[in-house]
Amino acid sequence: MLLQVNDITKSFSQLRVLTDLSFEVKKGELKAIIGPNGAGKTTLFNTITGRYAPDSGTILFQGKDVTGLKPHNLSRMGIARSFQINNFFSNLTTRENIHLAFQSVLKGSTSIWRNIRKEDSLEERSTEIMEWIGLLEQRDELAMNLSYGDQRKLEIGLALGTNPSLLFLDEPTSGMSRFESGAMIKLIEALSERVTIVLIEHDIELVMKVSDSILVINYGEKIAEGTPAEIEKNDEVQRVYLGGL
Amino acid sequence: MSAFYRKILLLATLLVLVLFPFGAPGLYSGYYVDLFTKIMIFGIVLLGFDILAGYTGLVSLGHAMFFGLGGYSSAFIIIHLSSNLFVCLIVALLATLVVGLVVGYFSTQTKDIFFVFLTLAFAQFLYLTAFNLTTVTGGDNGLSLPQVTLGIPGLWETLIPRPSGFYYLVLVFLVLSFLYCRRVIKSPFGRVLVGIRENEERVSFLGYNVRLLKIKAFMISAFFAAIAGVLFATYQEFVSPEMLHWSISGDFILMSVLGGMGTLIGPVVGGVILLWGGDVLSSLTENWMIFIGGFFVLMIILAPKGVVGTISDLLNTEKRK
């Protein structure tokens, strides 16, 4: 098991956002997390990736207890994430953005005396990532001048740059047109060949198509978990989430 | 501006600075050698300050604390232990290491206006200590110190000829400081600092320990302020609480903004404008501060990126056309 989340609870003052939530992520799978607005999906991401510590419960990554570790520790262990709302370096170019991400896994990543050397393949790897996400031509554009769709790609590129073994993608298609999100999902499918992915996504049809397993939450509680086929048949899920469709 | 022309410009500036003392007193009064020595001492602070304020985005309103700390450390050393400049420097840097770590540790827990005021609070604490601890610091009267010497303690030591000997000593420190700071901003470390300025949260999600890096940047800038403080005190042969006063910290910010934060050379240019310009204006009118203030307001409105930031923007758009 790559990731084990055991009974985590998180409250903000009186408001309980996550309640005794448990789930697992197997190596190599693409797991989707779905649920109505305000179900606690992003809070769940924030709690696992270190923005908040859970109030109770444990999180194991590759068998090690990582509960309450800071984002930079988790990142170094191989957990990366993207954000629902663009969270990159607006005043830097695409290339500089990706450099900053990839530099973090190099030796001497924050050294004053050591230069980034050729053999570190910073340029090479960054080019590879930019090519992969389709931003090679826009590499010298400032991130803030990119089109919205390209910005969403950069958001993922940044997360990829740190060479993660577990990648959390928080609504990568949010705000995208149907056409753009189709391309984004293709990218994610291709990505899932290389890295384990946990995905928050609103488009149920897409989720059903691409994911290996689905976790459904509502009011911070797990209401179902299983393969897309199982989720489709689940009455509870039908009631709270898919009812309208 | 291409890297080549920038290099030429820097070397030309260096040449002018090297030749400058030879012009006195023939072309201009020796007073200007004295003035430029002081301006260059400020330049050393401003180089380090830009790493923190300009590149990392942490504007400290307490850097006079390290300037003064360097000054008082060297005063105590010269009066009680040794007149050697390098002993002064070593002790000042050790003192800065201790004070800087404490102040840096607590200040970097905060940011924005809270960082500004926390650094100010620490600096005021030191200022008031120097002001009130009359038996040790001489209080408001300050301390006069004997002349500083260069050389190896106990073996061979020499006084530094004035004004040009000290001028060249400071120039050497300025050049070394510039080379080091440029090294810092071009290093992997420097790139991450810019990332912290632009988006601190994402930097931490990319695997960097933001807090630690902020403390490092804080320490580097503190060291430069302390080195400048040592030079200032030993040059003036006098220290007083003035060196620790918050208005000195304010001057650092003013000069940085005027010259262009985050350009490394900009704040130094700002220092030249403010100190030299202030000197020229004050010889013309008593109310020279009004003109400095007016100029500052105009700059903020018309060229918020400062002199160097604005010029380099202009040259860049020129190139793109």
XYZ file of C-alpha atoms in Angstrom:
566
model
C 0.000 0.000 0.000
C 1.460 3.352 -1.010
C -0.744 5.514 1.172
C -2.917 4.605 4.134
C -5.205 7.164 5.685
C -6.629 5.989 9.002
C -9.572 7.652 10.742
C -8.546 11.218 10.165
C -10.655 13.987 11.621
C -10.272 17.698 11.018
C -12.313 20.549 12.430
C -12.148 24.296 12.038
C -13.368 25.703 15.341
C -16.939 24.353 15.610
C -17.104 23.051 12.081
C -16.166 19.429 11.599
C -14.978 19.030 8.027
C -13.576 15.491 8.055
C -14.902 12.701 10.256
C -13.036 9.433 10.819
C -12.110 9.167 7.200
C -10.085 6.173 6.066
C -8.933 5.011 2.674
C -5.951 3.520 0.914
C -4.105 4.198 -2.298
C -2.396 1.321 -4.069
C 0.803 1.842 -5.991
C 0.117 2.559 -9.625
C -3.587 3.248 -9.390
C -5.541 6.321 -10.310
C -7.908 7.063 -7.494
C -10.612 9.672 -7.801
C -12.224 11.474 -4.911
C -15.686 12.783 -5.609
C -18.387 14.401 -3.553
C -20.712 17.405 -3.601
C -19.391 20.915 -3.074
C -18.260 21.396 0.491
C -17.881 17.653 1.058
C -14.335 18.176 2.357
C -12.339 17.018 -0.655
C -9.859 19.860 -0.705
C -9.571 19.795 3.087
C -8.728 16.127 2.779
C -5.949 17.006 0.313
C -4.715 19.814 2.539
C -4.608 17.497 5.514
C -2.702 14.763 3.721
C -0.218 17.041 1.947
C 0.736 18.958 5.071
C -1.061 22.281 4.874
C -2.914 21.287 8.043
C -2.281 18.544 10.548
C -5.275 16.305 11.243
C -6.866 16.584 14.705
C -6.734 12.824 15.047
C -5.949 9.807 12.926
C -2.791 8.753 11.140
C -1.410 8.928 7.637
C 1.111 6.339 6.471
C 3.145 6.805 3.310
C 5.127 3.778 2.166
C 4.565 2.360 5.622
C 6.035 5.384 7.417
C 3.973 7.594 9.666
C 3.858 11.010 8.022
C 1.001 12.488 10.047
C 1.480 16.203 10.624
C 4.675 16.545 8.590
C 5.244 19.837 6.814
C 4.667 20.222 3.066
C 8.392 20.419 2.318
C 9.099 17.176 4.180
C 6.302 15.386 2.352
C 7.456 16.786 -0.958
C 10.929 15.411 -0.388
C 9.483 11.995 0.392
C 7.741 11.980 -2.969
C 4.300 13.458 -2.378
C 3.379 16.304 -4.712
C 0.188 18.217 -5.287
C -1.431 20.682 -7.600
C -3.965 23.275 -6.529
C -7.540 23.939 -7.490
C -6.831 27.658 -7.710
C -3.658 28.443 -9.638
C -0.808 28.678 -7.205
C 2.363 29.198 -9.198
C 4.931 31.972 -9.658
C 3.075 34.527 -11.775
C 6.024 36.832 -12.298
C 8.372 34.097 -13.454
C 8.443 32.445 -16.848
C 7.133 28.951 -17.503
C 10.683 27.683 -17.625
C 11.664 29.386 -14.375
C 8.596 27.911 -12.715
C 9.511 24.397 -13.769
C 13.170 24.952 -12.907
C 12.238 25.906 -9.375
C 10.255 22.706 -9.015
C 12.864 20.391 -10.479
C 15.767 22.114 -8.740
C 14.324 21.017 -5.401
C 15.203 17.380 -6.012
C 18.766 18.115 -7.112
C 21.788 17.924 -4.897
C 22.627 21.339 -3.500
C 19.174 22.603 -4.368
C 19.577 25.574 -2.042
C 23.332 25.877 -2.083
C 25.045 29.219 -2.444
C 28.361 27.916 -3.712
C 27.285 25.093 -5.929
C 25.938 25.855 -9.360
C 23.290 23.843 -11.096
C 25.504 21.808 -13.400
C 24.968 20.261 -16.779
C 25.013 16.749 -15.392
C 22.096 17.677 -13.155
C 20.101 17.767 -16.391
C 17.928 20.579 -15.053
C 17.416 22.019 -18.505
C 16.891 18.642 -20.085
C 14.352 17.429 -17.521
C 12.521 20.745 -17.512
C 12.265 20.687 -21.272
C 10.937 17.172 -21.048
C 8.264 18.211 -18.576
C 7.310 21.283 -20.592
C 7.044 19.168 -23.694
C 4.956 16.664 -21.819
C 2.435 19.163 -20.551
C 2.544 20.971 -23.884
C 4.075 24.256 -22.804
C 7.418 24.093 -24.580
C 6.573 26.911 -26.968
C 5.420 29.115 -24.099
C 8.539 28.508 -22.030
C 9.681 32.118 -22.026
C 6.250 33.582 -21.317
C 5.549 34.918 -17.857
C 3.186 32.526 -16.125
C 0.634 35.292 -15.628
C 0.480 35.879 -19.377
C -0.352 32.279 -20.229
C -3.882 31.377 -21.302
C -6.003 29.925 -18.536
C -5.790 26.433 -19.955
C -2.018 26.666 -20.144
C -1.892 27.932 -16.586
C -3.735 24.817 -15.466
C -1.113 22.731 -17.268
C 1.678 24.658 -15.581
C 0.013 23.981 -12.254
C 0.429 20.260 -12.953
C 3.903 20.726 -14.405
C 5.053 22.255 -11.124
C 3.806 19.261 -9.185
C 5.462 16.889 -11.658
C 8.770 18.720 -11.423
C 9.540 17.335 -7.985
C 9.594 13.769 -9.318
C 6.766 12.504 -7.113
C 5.752 8.907 -6.579
C 2.329 10.036 -5.381
C 0.599 12.928 -7.072
C -2.472 14.749 -5.751
C -4.362 16.708 -8.379
C -6.996 19.073 -7.044
C -9.564 19.620 -9.795
C -7.114 20.029 -12.637
C -9.963 20.763 -15.046
C -11.660 23.424 -12.936
C -12.707 26.398 -15.022
C -11.826 24.658 -18.278
C -14.030 24.285 -21.308
C -15.316 20.828 -22.138
C -12.778 20.615 -24.937
C -9.843 21.696 -22.807
C -10.758 19.372 -19.985
C -10.863 16.464 -22.433
C -7.241 17.166 -23.330
C -6.343 17.557 -19.678
C -7.859 14.199 -18.807
C -5.851 12.583 -21.626
C -2.747 14.082 -20.070
C -3.698 12.709 -16.680
C -4.377 9.257 -18.109
C -0.961 9.256 -19.712
C 0.556 10.457 -16.458
C -1.035 7.664 -14.509
C 1.140 5.212 -16.425
C 4.131 6.645 -14.581
C 2.920 7.801 -11.216
C 0.223 7.020 -8.693
C -2.465 9.689 -8.810
C -5.187 10.845 -6.476
C -7.584 13.098 -8.312
C -10.396 15.409 -7.286
C -12.723 15.899 -10.222
C -16.246 17.162 -10.700
C -16.997 15.662 -14.071
C -18.475 12.271 -13.142
C -18.352 10.888 -16.648
C -14.630 11.562 -16.871
C -14.037 10.087 -13.464
C -15.895 6.917 -14.342
C -13.820 6.580 -17.486
C -10.304 7.129 -16.192
C -10.123 6.039 -12.574
C -9.257 2.617 -11.193
C -11.027 3.290 -7.961
C -13.278 5.951 -6.544
C -13.780 7.344 -3.064
C -17.043 9.170 -2.462
C -17.321 11.537 0.475
C -20.125 13.708 1.762
C -20.085 16.006 4.798
C -16.569 14.827 5.500
C -17.513 11.176 5.785
C -16.796 8.309 3.472
C -20.004 7.025 1.938
C -18.576 4.615 -0.593
C -15.371 3.306 -2.090
C -14.835 0.949 -4.993
C -14.374 0.526 -8.716
C -16.305 2.813 -11.056
C -18.770 -0.015 -11.729
C -19.408 -0.576 -8.027
C -19.852 3.136 -7.391
C -22.332 3.425 -10.196
C -24.486 0.725 -8.598
C -24.224 2.074 -5.065
C -27.595 3.358 -3.873
C -26.198 5.758 -1.315
C -24.021 7.387 -3.946
C -26.940 7.608 -6.313
C -28.933 9.348 -3.627
C -26.434 11.994 -2.444
C -24.421 12.605 -5.494
C -25.598 11.199 -8.743
C -29.277 11.603 -7.987
C -29.648 14.597 -10.193
C -28.023 13.056 -13.219
C 21.163 45.857 -21.676
C 23.269 42.920 -22.621
C 25.501 41.253 -20.093
C 28.498 42.634 -21.962
C 27.507 46.289 -21.597
C 26.532 45.728 -18.001
C 29.998 44.399 -17.329
C 31.614 47.362 -19.093
C 29.500 49.764 -17.057
C 30.436 48.045 -13.808
C 34.130 48.048 -14.662
C 33.970 51.702 -15.668
C 32.326 52.528 -12.355
C 35.014 50.598 -10.547
C 37.723 52.469 -12.461
C 36.170 55.816 -11.521
C 36.007 54.732 -7.898
C 39.641 53.616 -7.927
C 40.833 56.876 -9.466
C 38.533 59.091 -7.440
C 40.889 59.953 -4.526
C 43.559 61.154 -6.972
C 41.311 64.035 -8.006
C 41.397 65.508 -4.530
C 42.260 68.129 -3.620
C 43.063 69.333 -7.152
C 39.688 68.880 -8.854
C 37.434 68.743 -5.809
C 37.808 69.006 -2.088
C 39.005 66.029 -0.068
C 35.647 66.206 1.619
C 34.222 64.167 -1.244
C 36.613 61.308 -0.606
C 35.240 61.279 2.926
C 31.645 61.443 1.673
C 32.193 58.622 -0.789
C 33.790 56.464 1.863
C 30.569 56.810 3.855
C 28.409 56.199 0.803
C 30.322 53.015 0.025
C 29.896 51.832 3.624
C 26.158 52.269 3.187
C 26.492 50.446 -0.125
C 27.755 47.366 1.719
C 24.667 47.333 3.947
C 22.382 47.892 0.987
C 23.796 44.993 -1.027
C 23.044 42.583 1.788
C 19.754 44.287 2.551
C 18.567 43.716 -1.002
C 18.999 39.961 -0.621
C 16.500 40.079 2.222
C 14.144 42.886 1.194
C 14.446 42.855 -2.584
C 14.949 39.188 -3.373
C 13.250 37.416 -0.473
C 10.571 40.061 -0.016
C 11.147 40.487 3.714
C 11.417 44.210 4.414
C 13.179 44.649 7.722
C 12.804 47.904 9.603
C 15.450 46.854 12.070
C 18.657 46.577 10.147
C 20.224 49.494 11.986
C 20.425 46.981 14.824
C 23.148 45.032 13.018
C 24.823 48.184 11.737
C 25.011 49.423 15.317
C 25.924 46.015 16.647
C 28.925 45.955 14.333
C 29.789 49.456 15.483
C 29.524 48.814 19.211
C 31.288 45.446 18.993
C 34.288 47.041 17.347
C 34.201 49.927 19.822
C 34.381 47.514 22.769
C 37.110 45.469 21.110
C 39.271 48.454 20.232
C 38.878 50.024 23.654
C 39.360 46.865 25.716
C 41.124 44.189 23.666
C 42.763 44.894 20.348
C 42.881 47.646 17.799
C 43.080 45.173 14.942
C 40.371 45.493 12.311
C 40.104 41.771 11.722
C 39.617 41.048 15.400
C 36.830 43.653 15.334
C 35.265 42.010 12.303
C 35.383 38.534 13.780
C 33.845 39.609 17.080
C 31.196 41.697 15.305
C 30.253 38.737 13.124
C 30.031 36.440 16.146
C 27.799 38.940 17.940
C 25.669 39.222 14.810
C 25.452 35.463 14.572
C 23.932 35.288 18.044
C 21.652 38.315 17.815
C 20.748 37.577 14.184
C 19.704 34.013 14.953
C 17.445 35.112 17.801
C 15.878 37.978 15.872
C 15.738 35.975 12.638
C 14.171 32.983 14.353
C 11.279 34.974 15.774
C 10.845 37.486 12.968
C 10.584 34.907 10.217
C 7.585 33.373 11.943
C 5.731 36.421 10.704
C 5.557 38.270 7.432
C 4.464 41.519 5.821
C 3.725 44.308 8.284
C 4.237 42.008 11.259
C 7.759 41.240 10.115
C 8.398 44.959 9.685
C 7.308 45.759 13.211
C 8.896 42.802 14.899
C 12.295 43.670 13.438
C 11.693 47.285 14.463
C 10.859 46.186 18.003
C 14.075 44.194 18.336
C 16.084 47.102 16.971
C 14.463 49.548 19.384
C 15.349 47.213 22.219
C 19.014 47.428 21.240
C 18.773 51.173 20.684
C 17.327 51.772 24.130
C 19.883 49.476 25.705
C 22.708 51.463 24.127
C 21.006 54.700 25.110
C 20.343 53.816 28.734
C 23.284 51.605 29.662
C 25.447 54.671 30.143
C 28.205 52.983 32.129
C 29.003 50.589 29.296
C 27.973 52.412 26.140
C 28.410 56.014 27.150
C 24.702 56.486 26.534
C 23.742 59.381 24.334
C 27.328 60.691 24.365
C 28.555 57.586 22.628
C 32.095 56.260 22.741
C 35.220 57.580 21.131
C 37.643 54.929 20.056
C 41.344 54.873 19.253
C 42.489 54.335 15.694
C 42.012 50.936 14.170
C 44.958 49.024 12.718
C 45.480 46.548 9.910
C 47.811 43.565 10.088
C 48.527 40.523 12.216
C 47.934 41.135 15.933
C 51.210 41.084 17.889
C 53.425 40.726 14.822
C 52.954 43.613 12.507
C 50.327 46.264 12.566
C 49.849 49.532 10.795
C 47.477 52.458 11.043
C 45.280 53.099 8.039
C 46.167 56.367 6.292
C 43.275 58.778 5.936
C 41.288 59.551 4.018
C 42.388 57.588 0.970
C 43.705 54.511 2.797
C 40.359 53.995 4.426
C 38.613 54.824 1.185
C 40.412 51.968 -0.581
C 39.826 49.594 2.316
C 36.093 50.259 2.109
C 36.185 49.970 -1.672
C 37.745 46.510 -1.373
C 35.001 45.472 1.042
C 32.357 46.897 -1.268
C 33.668 45.012 -4.286
C 33.946 41.748 -2.347
C 30.439 42.257 -0.971
C 29.092 42.870 -4.443
C 30.765 39.752 -5.819
C 29.458 37.643 -2.946
C 25.905 38.999 -3.171
C 25.833 38.496 -6.902
C 27.000 34.960 -6.280
C 24.140 34.525 -3.815
C 21.400 35.755 -6.123
C 22.651 33.671 -9.039
C 22.968 30.529 -6.945
C 20.262 27.883 -6.548
C 19.662 29.439 -3.121
C 19.012 32.843 -4.674
C 16.514 31.435 -7.128
C 14.535 29.882 -4.329
C 14.562 33.209 -2.465
C 12.837 34.798 -5.451
C 10.353 31.931 -5.355
C 9.659 32.704 -1.693
C 9.058 36.340 -2.553
C 6.671 35.394 -5.344
C 4.768 32.556 -3.696
C 5.983 31.320 -0.374
C 3.396 28.597 0.012
C 4.097 26.936 -3.302
C 7.821 26.955 -2.584
C 7.194 24.891 0.534
C 5.032 22.478 -1.450
C 7.932 22.085 -3.862
C 10.065 20.690 -1.070
C 11.939 23.718 0.231
C 12.170 24.555 3.916
C 10.994 28.140 3.615
C 11.577 29.079 7.234
C 15.184 27.921 7.189
C 15.889 29.719 3.929
C 14.365 32.921 5.263
C 16.579 32.746 8.341
C 19.610 32.188 6.085
C 18.732 35.228 3.975
C 18.189 37.217 7.149
C 21.588 36.201 8.512
C 23.411 37.047 5.296
C 21.926 40.524 5.212
C 22.642 40.980 8.914
C 26.309 40.075 8.398
C 26.718 42.736 5.735
C 25.103 45.358 7.941
C 27.493 44.365 10.742
C 30.581 44.530 8.516
C 29.504 47.994 7.387
C 28.947 48.937 11.021
C 32.514 47.939 11.893
C 33.872 50.014 9.025
C 31.685 52.990 9.898
C 32.623 53.005 13.575
C 36.333 52.522 12.977
C 36.324 55.159 10.257
C 34.487 57.722 12.382
C 36.377 56.592 15.513
C 33.096 57.076 17.272
C 29.894 55.182 18.007
C 26.634 56.470 19.397
C 23.054 55.186 19.676
C 22.396 57.119 16.464
C 23.822 54.126 14.609
C 21.028 51.961 16.053
C 18.273 54.482 15.506
C 15.239 53.337 13.535
C 15.657 56.219 11.106
C 18.850 54.517 9.869
C 16.785 51.378 9.178
C 14.296 53.635 7.431
C 17.083 55.101 5.313
C 18.054 51.599 4.165
C 14.497 51.012 2.952
C 14.251 54.466 1.405
C 17.502 54.012 -0.508
C 16.489 50.524 -1.642
C 13.095 51.639 -2.919
C 14.563 54.691 -4.609
C 17.243 52.708 -6.414
C 15.158 49.631 -7.173
C 14.640 46.632 -4.926
C 15.604 43.236 -6.201
C 18.203 44.563 -8.630
C 21.173 44.299 -6.246
C 22.924 47.351 -7.662
C 19.777 49.476 -7.416
C 19.792 50.045 -3.664
C 23.441 51.115 -3.877
C 22.489 53.636 -6.557
C 19.673 54.756 -4.262
C 22.218 55.229 -1.498
C 24.396 57.374 -3.767
C 21.421 59.509 -4.810
C 20.166 60.050 -1.299
C 23.506 60.672 0.401
C 25.219 62.598 -2.345
C 22.066 64.397 -3.441
C 21.275 65.185 0.165
C 24.757 66.580 0.607
C 24.514 68.802 -2.460
C 21.026 70.022 -1.586
C 21.850 70.710 2.037
C 24.617 73.047 0.934
C 22.077 74.984 -1.132
C 19.148 75.215 1.218
C 18.241 74.514 4.797
C 14.995 72.869 3.731
C 16.691 70.258 1.584
C 14.645 67.441 3.139
C 11.549 68.790 1.362
C 13.229 68.237 -1.979
C 14.378 64.735 -1.072
C 10.853 63.948 0.118
C 9.304 65.393 -3.018
C 11.672 63.440 -5.201
C 10.828 60.275 -3.295
C 7.088 60.814 -3.709
C 7.515 61.468 -7.433
C 9.620 58.334 -7.832
C 7.068 56.173 -6.015
C 4.284 57.458 -8.256
C 6.120 57.547 -11.580
C 8.741 54.821 -11.212
C 7.847 52.482 -8.378
C 10.503 50.040 -9.498
C 13.194 52.541 -8.632
C 15.918 54.055 -10.756
C 17.647 50.852 -11.793
C 14.432 48.801 -12.053
C 12.846 51.397 -14.321
C 15.893 51.821 -16.530
C 16.304 48.084 -17.009
C 12.572 47.758 -17.810
C 12.911 50.493 -20.417
C 15.947 48.846 -21.989
C 14.182 45.489 -22.072
C 11.104 46.819 -23.868
C 13.408 48.659 -26.260
C 15.033 45.358 -27.124
C 11.718 43.601 -27.727
C 10.536 46.202 -30.225
